[in-house]
Short mmCIF file of C-alpha atoms and ligand atoms in Angstrom, two decimals:
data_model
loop_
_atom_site.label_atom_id
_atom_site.label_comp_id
_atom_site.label_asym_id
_atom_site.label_seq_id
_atom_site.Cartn_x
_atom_site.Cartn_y
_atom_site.Cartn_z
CA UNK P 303 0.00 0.00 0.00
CA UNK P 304 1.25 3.73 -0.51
CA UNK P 305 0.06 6.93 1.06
CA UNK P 306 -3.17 8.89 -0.43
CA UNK P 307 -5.47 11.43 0.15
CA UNK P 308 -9.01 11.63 -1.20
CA UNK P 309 -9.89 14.53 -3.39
CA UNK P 310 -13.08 16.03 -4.13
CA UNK P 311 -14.40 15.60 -7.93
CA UNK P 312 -16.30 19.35 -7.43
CA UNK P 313 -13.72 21.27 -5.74
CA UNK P 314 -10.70 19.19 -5.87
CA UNK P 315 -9.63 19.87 -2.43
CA UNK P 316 -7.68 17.85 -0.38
CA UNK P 317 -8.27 15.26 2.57
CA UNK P 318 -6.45 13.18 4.91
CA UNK P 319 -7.89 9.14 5.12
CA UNK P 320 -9.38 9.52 8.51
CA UNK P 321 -10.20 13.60 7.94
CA UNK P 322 -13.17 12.50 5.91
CA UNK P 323 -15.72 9.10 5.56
CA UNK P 324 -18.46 10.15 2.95
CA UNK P 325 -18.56 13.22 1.14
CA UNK P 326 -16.77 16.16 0.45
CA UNK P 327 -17.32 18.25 3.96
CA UNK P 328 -18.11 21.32 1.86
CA UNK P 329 -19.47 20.20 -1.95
CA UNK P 330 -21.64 17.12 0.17
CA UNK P 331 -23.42 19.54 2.20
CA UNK P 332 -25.17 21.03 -1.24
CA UNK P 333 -26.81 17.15 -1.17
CA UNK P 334 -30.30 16.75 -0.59
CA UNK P 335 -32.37 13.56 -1.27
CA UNK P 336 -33.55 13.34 -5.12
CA UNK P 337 -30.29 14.51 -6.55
CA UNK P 338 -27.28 13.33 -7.76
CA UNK P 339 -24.51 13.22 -4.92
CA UNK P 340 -22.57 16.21 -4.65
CA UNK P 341 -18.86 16.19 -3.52
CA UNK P 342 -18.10 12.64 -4.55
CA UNK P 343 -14.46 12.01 -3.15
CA UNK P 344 -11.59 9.95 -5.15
CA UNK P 345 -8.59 8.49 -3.94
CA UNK P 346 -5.22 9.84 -5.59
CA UNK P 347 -2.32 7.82 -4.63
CA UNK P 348 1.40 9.07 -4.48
CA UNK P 349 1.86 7.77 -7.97
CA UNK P 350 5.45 8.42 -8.33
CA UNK P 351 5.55 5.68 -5.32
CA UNK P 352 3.64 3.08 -7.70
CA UNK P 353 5.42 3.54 -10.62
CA UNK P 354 9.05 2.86 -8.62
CA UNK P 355 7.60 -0.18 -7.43
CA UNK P 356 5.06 -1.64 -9.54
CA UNK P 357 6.71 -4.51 -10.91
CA UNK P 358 4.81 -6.28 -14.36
CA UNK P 359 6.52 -9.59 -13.81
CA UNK P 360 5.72 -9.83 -10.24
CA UNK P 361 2.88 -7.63 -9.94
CA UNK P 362 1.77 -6.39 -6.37
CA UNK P 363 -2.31 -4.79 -6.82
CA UNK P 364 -1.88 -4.16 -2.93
CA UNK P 365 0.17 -0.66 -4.05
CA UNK P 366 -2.94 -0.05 -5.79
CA UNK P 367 -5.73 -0.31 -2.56
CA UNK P 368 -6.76 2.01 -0.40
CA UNK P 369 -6.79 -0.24 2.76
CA UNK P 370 -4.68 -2.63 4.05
CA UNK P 371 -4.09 -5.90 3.10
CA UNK P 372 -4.45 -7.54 6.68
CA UNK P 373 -7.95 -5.20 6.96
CA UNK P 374 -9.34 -7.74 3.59
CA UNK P 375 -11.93 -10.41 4.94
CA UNK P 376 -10.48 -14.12 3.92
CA UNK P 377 -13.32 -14.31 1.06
CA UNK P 378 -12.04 -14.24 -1.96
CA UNK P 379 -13.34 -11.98 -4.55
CA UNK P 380 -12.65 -11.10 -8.25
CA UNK P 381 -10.32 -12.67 -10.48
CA UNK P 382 -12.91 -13.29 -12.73
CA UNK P 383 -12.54 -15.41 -16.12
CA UNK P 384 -11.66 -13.07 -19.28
CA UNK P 385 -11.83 -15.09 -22.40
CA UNK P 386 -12.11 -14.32 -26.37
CA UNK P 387 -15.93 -14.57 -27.16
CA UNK P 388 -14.86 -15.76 -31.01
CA UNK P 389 -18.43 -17.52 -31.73
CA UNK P 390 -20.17 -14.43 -30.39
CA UNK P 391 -17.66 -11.92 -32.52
CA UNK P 392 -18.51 -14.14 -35.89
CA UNK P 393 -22.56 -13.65 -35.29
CA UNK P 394 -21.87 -9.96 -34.61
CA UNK P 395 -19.39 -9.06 -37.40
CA UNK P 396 -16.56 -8.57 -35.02
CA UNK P 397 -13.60 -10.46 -35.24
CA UNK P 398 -12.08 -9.16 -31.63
CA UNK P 399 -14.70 -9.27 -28.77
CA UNK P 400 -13.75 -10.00 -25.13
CA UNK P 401 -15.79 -11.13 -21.95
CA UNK P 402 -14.60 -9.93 -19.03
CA UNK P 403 -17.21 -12.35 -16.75
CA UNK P 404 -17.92 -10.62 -13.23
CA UNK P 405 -21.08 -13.02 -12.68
CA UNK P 406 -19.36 -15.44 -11.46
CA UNK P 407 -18.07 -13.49 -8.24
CA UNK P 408 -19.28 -15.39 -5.06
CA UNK P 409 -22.80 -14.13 -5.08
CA UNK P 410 -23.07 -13.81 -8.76
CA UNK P 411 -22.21 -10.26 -9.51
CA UNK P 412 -19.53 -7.30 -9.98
CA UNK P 413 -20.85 -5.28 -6.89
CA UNK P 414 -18.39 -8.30 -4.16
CA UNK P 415 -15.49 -6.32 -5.28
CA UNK P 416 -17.16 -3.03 -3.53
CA UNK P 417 -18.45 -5.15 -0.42
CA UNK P 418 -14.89 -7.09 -0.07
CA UNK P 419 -13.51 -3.47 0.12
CA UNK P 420 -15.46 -1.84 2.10
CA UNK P 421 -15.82 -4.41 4.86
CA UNK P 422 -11.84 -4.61 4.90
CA UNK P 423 -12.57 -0.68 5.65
CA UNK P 424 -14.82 -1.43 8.49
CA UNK P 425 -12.38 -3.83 9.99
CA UNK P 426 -9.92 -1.07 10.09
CA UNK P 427 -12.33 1.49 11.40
CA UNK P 428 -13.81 -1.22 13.68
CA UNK P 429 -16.87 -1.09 12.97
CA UNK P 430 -19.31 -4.21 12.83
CA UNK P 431 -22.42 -2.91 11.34
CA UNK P 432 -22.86 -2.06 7.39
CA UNK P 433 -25.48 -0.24 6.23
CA UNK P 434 -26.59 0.03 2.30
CA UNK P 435 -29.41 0.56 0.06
CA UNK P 436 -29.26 -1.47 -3.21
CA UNK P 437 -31.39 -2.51 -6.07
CA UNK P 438 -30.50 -6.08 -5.38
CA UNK P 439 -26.77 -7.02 -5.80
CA UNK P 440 -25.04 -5.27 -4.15
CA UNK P 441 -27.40 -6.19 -1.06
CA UNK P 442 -26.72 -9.79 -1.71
CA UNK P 443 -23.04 -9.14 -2.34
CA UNK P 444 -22.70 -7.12 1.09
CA UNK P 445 -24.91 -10.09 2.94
CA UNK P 446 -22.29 -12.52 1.92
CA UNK P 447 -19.23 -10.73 2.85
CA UNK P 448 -20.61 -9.61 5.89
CA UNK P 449 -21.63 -12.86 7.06
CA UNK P 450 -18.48 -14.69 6.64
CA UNK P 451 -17.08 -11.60 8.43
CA UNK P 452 -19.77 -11.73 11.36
CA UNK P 453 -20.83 -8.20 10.52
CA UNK P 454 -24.50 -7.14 10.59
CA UNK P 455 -25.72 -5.98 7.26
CA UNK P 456 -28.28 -3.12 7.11
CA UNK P 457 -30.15 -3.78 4.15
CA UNK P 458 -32.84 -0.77 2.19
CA UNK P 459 -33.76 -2.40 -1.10
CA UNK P 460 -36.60 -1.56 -3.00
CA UNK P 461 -39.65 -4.15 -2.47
CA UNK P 462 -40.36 -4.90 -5.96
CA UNK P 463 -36.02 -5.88 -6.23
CA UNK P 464 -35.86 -10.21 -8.00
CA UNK P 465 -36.87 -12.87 -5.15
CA UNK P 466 -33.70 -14.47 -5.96
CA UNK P 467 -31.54 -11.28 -4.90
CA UNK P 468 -33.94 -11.19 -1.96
CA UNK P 469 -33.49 -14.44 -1.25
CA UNK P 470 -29.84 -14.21 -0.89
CA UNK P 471 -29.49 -11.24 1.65
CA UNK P 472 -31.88 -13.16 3.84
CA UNK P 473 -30.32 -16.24 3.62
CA UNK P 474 -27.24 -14.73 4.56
CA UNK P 475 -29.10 -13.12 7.92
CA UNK P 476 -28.79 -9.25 7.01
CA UNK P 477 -31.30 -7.72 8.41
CA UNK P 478 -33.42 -6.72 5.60
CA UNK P 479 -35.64 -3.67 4.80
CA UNK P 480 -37.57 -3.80 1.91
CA UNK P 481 -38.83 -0.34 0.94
CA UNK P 482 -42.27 0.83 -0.25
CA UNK P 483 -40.86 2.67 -2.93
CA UNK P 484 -38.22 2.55 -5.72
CA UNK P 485 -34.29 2.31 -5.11
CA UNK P 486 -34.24 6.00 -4.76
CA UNK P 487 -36.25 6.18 -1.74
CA UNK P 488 -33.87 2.97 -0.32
CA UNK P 489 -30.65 5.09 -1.25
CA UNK P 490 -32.38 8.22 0.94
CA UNK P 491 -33.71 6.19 4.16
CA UNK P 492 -30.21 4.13 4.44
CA UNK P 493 -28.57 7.52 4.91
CA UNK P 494 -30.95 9.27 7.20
CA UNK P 495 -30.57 6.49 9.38
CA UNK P 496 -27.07 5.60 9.09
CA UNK P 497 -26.73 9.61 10.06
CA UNK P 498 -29.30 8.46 13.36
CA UNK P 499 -27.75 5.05 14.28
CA UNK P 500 -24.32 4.61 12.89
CA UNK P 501 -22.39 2.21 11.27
CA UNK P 502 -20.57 2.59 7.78
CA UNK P 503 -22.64 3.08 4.65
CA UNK P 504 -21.74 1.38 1.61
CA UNK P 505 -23.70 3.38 -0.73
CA UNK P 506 -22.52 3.19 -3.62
CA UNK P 507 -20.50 6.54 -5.16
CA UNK P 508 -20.97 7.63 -1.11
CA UNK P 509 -18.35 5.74 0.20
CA UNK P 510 -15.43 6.13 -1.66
CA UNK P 511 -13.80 3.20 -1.22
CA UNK P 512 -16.95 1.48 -3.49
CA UNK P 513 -15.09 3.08 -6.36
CA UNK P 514 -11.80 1.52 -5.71
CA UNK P 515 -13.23 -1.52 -4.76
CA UNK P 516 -15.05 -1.69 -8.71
CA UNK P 517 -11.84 -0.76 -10.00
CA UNK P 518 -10.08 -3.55 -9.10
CA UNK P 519 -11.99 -5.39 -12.55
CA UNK P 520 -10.48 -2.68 -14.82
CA UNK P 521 -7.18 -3.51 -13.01
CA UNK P 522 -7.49 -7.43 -13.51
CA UNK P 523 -8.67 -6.67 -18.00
CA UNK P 524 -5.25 -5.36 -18.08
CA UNK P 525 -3.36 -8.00 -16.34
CA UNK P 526 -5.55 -10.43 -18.06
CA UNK P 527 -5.15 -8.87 -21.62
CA UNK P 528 -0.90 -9.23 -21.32
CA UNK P 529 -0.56 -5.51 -19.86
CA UNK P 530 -2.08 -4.08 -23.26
CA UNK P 531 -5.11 -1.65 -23.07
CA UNK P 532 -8.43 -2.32 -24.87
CA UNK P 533 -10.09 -0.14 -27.24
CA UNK P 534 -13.03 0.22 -25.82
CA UNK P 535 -15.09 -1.72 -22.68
CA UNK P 536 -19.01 -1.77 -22.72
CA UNK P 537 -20.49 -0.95 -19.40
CA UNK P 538 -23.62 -0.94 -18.04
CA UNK P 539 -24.57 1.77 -16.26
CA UNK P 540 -27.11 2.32 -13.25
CA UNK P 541 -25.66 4.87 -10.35
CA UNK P 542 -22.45 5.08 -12.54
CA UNK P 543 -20.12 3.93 -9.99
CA UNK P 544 -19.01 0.57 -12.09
CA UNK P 545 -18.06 2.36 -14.83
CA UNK P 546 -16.08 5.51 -12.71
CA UNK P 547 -14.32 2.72 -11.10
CA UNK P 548 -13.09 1.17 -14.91
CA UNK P 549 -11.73 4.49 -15.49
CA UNK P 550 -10.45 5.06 -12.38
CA UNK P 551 -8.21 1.31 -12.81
CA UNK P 552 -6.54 3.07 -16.14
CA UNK P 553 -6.28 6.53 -14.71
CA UNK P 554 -4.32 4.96 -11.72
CA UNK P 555 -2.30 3.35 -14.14
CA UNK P 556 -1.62 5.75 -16.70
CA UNK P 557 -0.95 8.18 -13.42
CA UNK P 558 1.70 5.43 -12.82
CA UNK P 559 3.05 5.54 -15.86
CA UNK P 560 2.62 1.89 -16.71
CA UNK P 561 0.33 2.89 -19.70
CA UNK P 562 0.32 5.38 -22.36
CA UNK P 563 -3.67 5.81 -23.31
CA UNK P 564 -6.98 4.65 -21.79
CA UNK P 565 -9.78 2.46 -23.21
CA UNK P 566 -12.66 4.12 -24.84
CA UNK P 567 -15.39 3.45 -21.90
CA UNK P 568 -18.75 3.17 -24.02
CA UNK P 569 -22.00 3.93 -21.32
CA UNK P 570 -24.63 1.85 -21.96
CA UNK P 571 -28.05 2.50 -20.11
CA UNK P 572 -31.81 0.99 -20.56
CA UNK P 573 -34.24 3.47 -22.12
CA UNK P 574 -36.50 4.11 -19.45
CA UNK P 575 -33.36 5.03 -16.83
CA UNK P 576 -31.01 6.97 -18.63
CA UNK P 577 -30.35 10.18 -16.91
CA UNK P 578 -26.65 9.21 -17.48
CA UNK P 579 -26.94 9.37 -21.15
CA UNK P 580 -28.71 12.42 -21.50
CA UNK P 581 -25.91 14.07 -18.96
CA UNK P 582 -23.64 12.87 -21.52
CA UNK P 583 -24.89 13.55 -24.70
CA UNK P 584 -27.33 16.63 -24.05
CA UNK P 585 -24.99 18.63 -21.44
CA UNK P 586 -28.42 18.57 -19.12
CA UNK P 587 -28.89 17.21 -15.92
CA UNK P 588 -32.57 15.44 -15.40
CA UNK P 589 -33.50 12.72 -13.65
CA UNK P 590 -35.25 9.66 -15.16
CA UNK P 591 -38.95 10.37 -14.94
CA UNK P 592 -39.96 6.57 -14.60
CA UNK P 593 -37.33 4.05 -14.81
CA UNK P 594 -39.08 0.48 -15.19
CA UNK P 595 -36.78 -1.28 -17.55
CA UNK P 596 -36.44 -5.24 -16.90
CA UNK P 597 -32.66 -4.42 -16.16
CA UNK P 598 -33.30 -3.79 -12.66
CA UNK P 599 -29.95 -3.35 -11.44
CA UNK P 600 -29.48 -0.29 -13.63
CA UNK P 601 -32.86 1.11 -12.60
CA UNK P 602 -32.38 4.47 -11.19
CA UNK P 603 -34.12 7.69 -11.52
CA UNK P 604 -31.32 9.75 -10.00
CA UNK P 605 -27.91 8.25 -10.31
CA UNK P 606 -25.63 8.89 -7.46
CA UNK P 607 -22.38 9.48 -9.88
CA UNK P 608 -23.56 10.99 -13.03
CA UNK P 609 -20.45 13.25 -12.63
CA UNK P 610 -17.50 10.99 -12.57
CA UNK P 611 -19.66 8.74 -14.94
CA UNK P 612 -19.91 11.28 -17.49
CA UNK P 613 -16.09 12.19 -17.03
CA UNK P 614 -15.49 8.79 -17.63
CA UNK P 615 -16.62 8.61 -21.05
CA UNK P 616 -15.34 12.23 -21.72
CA UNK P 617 -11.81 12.09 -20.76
CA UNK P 618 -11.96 8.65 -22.55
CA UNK P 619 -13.10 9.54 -26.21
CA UNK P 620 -16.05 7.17 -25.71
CA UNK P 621 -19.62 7.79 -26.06
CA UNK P 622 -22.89 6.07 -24.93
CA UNK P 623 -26.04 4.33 -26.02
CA UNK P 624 -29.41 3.24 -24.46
CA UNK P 625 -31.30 -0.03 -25.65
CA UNK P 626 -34.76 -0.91 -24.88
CA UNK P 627 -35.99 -4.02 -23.12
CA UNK P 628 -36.53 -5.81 -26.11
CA UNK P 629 -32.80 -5.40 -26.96
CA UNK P 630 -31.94 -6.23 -23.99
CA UNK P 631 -33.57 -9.57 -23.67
CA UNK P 632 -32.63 -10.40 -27.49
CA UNK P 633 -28.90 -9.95 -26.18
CA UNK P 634 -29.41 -12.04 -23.36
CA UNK P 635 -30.76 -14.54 -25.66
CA UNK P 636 -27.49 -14.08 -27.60
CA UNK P 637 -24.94 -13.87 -25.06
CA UNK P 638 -26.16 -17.46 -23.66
CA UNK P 639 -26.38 -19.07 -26.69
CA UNK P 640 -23.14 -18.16 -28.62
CA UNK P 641 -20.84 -17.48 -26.26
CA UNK P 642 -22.09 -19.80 -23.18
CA UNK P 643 -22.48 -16.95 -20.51
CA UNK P 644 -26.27 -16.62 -18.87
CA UNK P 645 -26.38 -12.89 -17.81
CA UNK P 646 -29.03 -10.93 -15.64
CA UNK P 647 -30.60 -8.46 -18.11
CA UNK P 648 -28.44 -5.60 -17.04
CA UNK P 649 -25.24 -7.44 -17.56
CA UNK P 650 -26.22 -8.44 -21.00
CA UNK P 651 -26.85 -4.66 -22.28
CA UNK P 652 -22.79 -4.05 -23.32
CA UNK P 653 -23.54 -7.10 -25.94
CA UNK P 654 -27.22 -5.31 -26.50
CA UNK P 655 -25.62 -1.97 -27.36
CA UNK P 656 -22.91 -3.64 -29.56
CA UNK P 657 -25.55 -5.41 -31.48
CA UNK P 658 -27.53 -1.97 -31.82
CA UNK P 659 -24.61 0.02 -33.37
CA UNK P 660 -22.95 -2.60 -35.44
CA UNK P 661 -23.44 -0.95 -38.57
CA UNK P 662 -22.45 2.53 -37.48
CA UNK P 663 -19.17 2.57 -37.76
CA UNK P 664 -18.33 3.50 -34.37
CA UNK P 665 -16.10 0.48 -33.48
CA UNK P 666 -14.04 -0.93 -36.65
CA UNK P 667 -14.33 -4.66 -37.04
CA UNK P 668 -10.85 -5.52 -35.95
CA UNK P 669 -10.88 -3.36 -32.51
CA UNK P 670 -10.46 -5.22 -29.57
CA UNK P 671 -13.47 -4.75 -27.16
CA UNK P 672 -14.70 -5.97 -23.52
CA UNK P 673 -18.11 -6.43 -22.61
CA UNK P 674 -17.91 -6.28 -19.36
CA UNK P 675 -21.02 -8.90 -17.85
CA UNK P 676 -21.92 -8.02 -14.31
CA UNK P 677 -24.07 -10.11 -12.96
CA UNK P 678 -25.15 -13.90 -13.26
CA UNK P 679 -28.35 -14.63 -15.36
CA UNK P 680 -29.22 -17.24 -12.39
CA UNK P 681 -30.37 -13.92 -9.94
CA UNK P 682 -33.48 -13.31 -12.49
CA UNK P 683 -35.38 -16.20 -13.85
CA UNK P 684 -38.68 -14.58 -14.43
CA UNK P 685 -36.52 -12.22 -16.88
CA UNK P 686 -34.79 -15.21 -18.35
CA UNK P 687 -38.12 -16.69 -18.91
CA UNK P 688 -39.16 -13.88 -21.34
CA UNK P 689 -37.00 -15.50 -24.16
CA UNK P 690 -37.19 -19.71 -22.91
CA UNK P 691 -39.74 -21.41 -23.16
CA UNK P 692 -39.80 -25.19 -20.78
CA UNK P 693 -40.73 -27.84 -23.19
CA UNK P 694 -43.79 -30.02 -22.03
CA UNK P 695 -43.08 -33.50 -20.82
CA UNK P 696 -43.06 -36.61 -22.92
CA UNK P 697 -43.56 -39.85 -21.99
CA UNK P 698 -40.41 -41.77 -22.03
CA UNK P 699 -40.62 -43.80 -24.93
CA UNK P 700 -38.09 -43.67 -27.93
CA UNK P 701 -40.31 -42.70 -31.05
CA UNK P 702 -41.67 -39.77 -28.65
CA UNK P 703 -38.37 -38.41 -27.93
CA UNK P 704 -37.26 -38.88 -31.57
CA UNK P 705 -39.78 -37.05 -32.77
CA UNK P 706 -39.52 -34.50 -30.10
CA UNK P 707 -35.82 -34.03 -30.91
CA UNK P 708 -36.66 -33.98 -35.07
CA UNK P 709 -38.44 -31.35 -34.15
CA UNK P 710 -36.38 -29.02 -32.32
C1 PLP J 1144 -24.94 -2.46 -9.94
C2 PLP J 1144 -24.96 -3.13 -11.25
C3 PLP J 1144 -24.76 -2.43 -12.44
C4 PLP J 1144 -24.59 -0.93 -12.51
O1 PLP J 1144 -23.55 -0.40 -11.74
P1 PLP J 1144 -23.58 1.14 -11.33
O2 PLP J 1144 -22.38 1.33 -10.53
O3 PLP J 1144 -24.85 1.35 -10.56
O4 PLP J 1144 -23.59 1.94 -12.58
C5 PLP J 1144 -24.74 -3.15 -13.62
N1 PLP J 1144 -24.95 -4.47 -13.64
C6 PLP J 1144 -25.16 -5.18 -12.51
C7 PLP J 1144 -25.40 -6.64 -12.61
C8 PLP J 1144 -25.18 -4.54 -11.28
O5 PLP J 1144 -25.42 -5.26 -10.17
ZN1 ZN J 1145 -15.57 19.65 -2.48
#
């Protein structure tokens, strides 16, 4: 590990680790409930430290955390499979598309690399309750970690978030709130009382550390792809904290010196919730009036990180792209069946927006790109079941089951 201070995104002052938890003292305080947050703080290291002794043969990612190693819970996260999707690049036209595949993270999505860190942050704080609101995963994801940790979770999630997700906070004994109301309303209550009763919030974008914690998946696509950058990585966008923590794993390293350009980062948002998108390609901040898109976990009316998200794909030279539910399940569809990866309908909208600009132009048929897939397609079968249909039952005789197979 090497010495940092976080910095506010608004007013870029600076802050000692234990001088500040959340927000930026001064930009946070112009937050109120139903806006974006304000005073989002990053972590810059002492990057003339890292790039004396970042070493690519024997590479140590603990210069690149913001905690300490011993502080990290003994449950693994990350290190995720990243694999050339070559069937999926012939179907699309493509002859150099990537899967970076986060849904097979302990409980099935991205959001365990923010929970790992930030319950390595409450060890060193010593603190023992963790307190978020989520749309699902990263509920489930902070259940887990906290359980094997003997932490209490604090769970806000809104009511109408997949049984499965559900399912997995409460089998994992967080104590679990669900909210009349939409994620927004879970992301306001979990700080009010957080602010009451204590214990460390892992809203996402509001803790920091959630952003370093996500980053660690840019850092591993490098490693993975021999040291080289991409040219661009799909992300799917909700709150926008995913996608500032990509860019965040090539700032650090271009800060380092250990790379020369960054990836194009391509924002990719369902119809109904993209308040990101029109940040990005209108210049105007407003909320998205009713998000109810099947991709739940990027179902947000106002994102906490729109900011950073939008600086992401600035400073980047990418650009971003909504797709509709019907995309969106068409890509799941695709994504299972030609490259062997079942997604949740979120993590399947990189390969939706792909499929929707293909002919554009945008990204040449030879440029190396990562979709990154967030979450496993197990979490949400009632969404899966949009595109399968279960055969009926035949009885098991051999001219039945020829015929049924003929017939397939
Ligand atoms: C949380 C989540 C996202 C979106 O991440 P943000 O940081 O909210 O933009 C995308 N896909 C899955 C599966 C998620 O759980
Ligand atoms: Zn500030």
């Amino acid at each position: 590990m090497v010495e940092f201070q976080y910095r506010c995104t608004e007013c870029v002052k600076q802050y000692d680790r234990d001088q500040v938890r959340y927000l930026c003292p001064v930009c946070g305080d112009k937050y109120s409930f139903g806006t974006p947050l304000r005073g989002v703080l990053s972590v810059l290291f002492d990057y003339d430290q890292i790039s004396r002794l970042f070493n690519v043969q024997k590479p140590d990612w603990n210069l690149f955390s913001a905690v300490e190693r011993e502080c990290y819970p003994a449950f693994p996260v990350g290190n995720t499979p990243f694999l050339k999707a070559e069937r999926l690049g012939d179907e699309l036209g493509f002859s150099n598309i990537w899967i970076k595949n986060e849904g097979v993270n302990p409980t099935g999505s991205l959001k365990d690399r923010a929970s790992y860190t930030i319950v390595a942050e409450a060890n060193r704080l010593g603190e023992d309750r963790i307190v978020a609101a989520s749309t699902g995963n990263a509920a489930s994801s902070l259940a887990a970690v906290a359980a094997a940790t003997g932490k209490q979770a604090v769970i806000f999630v809104p009511e109408n978030a997949p049984q499965a997700k559900l399912v997995q906070m409460i089998v994992h004994g967080a104590c679990v709130i669900p909210v009349r109301g939409t994620y927004d309303d879970a992301f306001g209550i979990s700080i009010e009382f957080t602010k009451e009763f204590g214990g460390l919030n892992r809203n996402t974008a509001y803790h920091p550390l959630t952003i370093e914690g996500k980053k660690y998946a840019g850092l591993e696509i490098w490693q993975q792809n021999q040291f080289r950058v991409p040219d661009f990585i799909f992300v799917p966008v909700g709150d926008g904290v995913i996608i500032s923590g990509i860019y965040k794993a090539f700032y650090d390293l271009k800060q380092s010196r250990l790379i020369d350009r960054l990836p194009r980062l391509v924002c990719v948002q369902a119809e109904s919730s993209d308040a990101i998108h029109r940040y990005i390609t209108t210049g105007d901040y407003q909320p998205a009036r009713q998000p109810h898109t099947i991709a739940d976990s990027i179902s947000v009316s106002v994102p906490s990180n729109v900011y950073m998200a939008a600086k992401a794909v600035q400073d980047t030279g990418g650009f971003s792209v909504t797709v509709s539910d019907e995309e969106i399940i068409e890509g799941m569809n695709i994504l299972a069946r030609y490259a062997g990866i079942f997604a949740e309908p979120a993590a399947a909208t990189p390969l939706a927006a792909l499929r929707k600009i293909r002919d554009a132009g945008m990204v040449k048929e030879n440029e190396q790109v990562v979709l990154l897939v967030t979450g496993h397609g197990l979490k949400d079968i009632p969404a899966a079941l949009k595109h399968v249909k279960i055969p009926k039952a035949v009885s098991p005789n051999l001219s039945d089951v020829i015929e049924m197979v003929e017939r397939f």
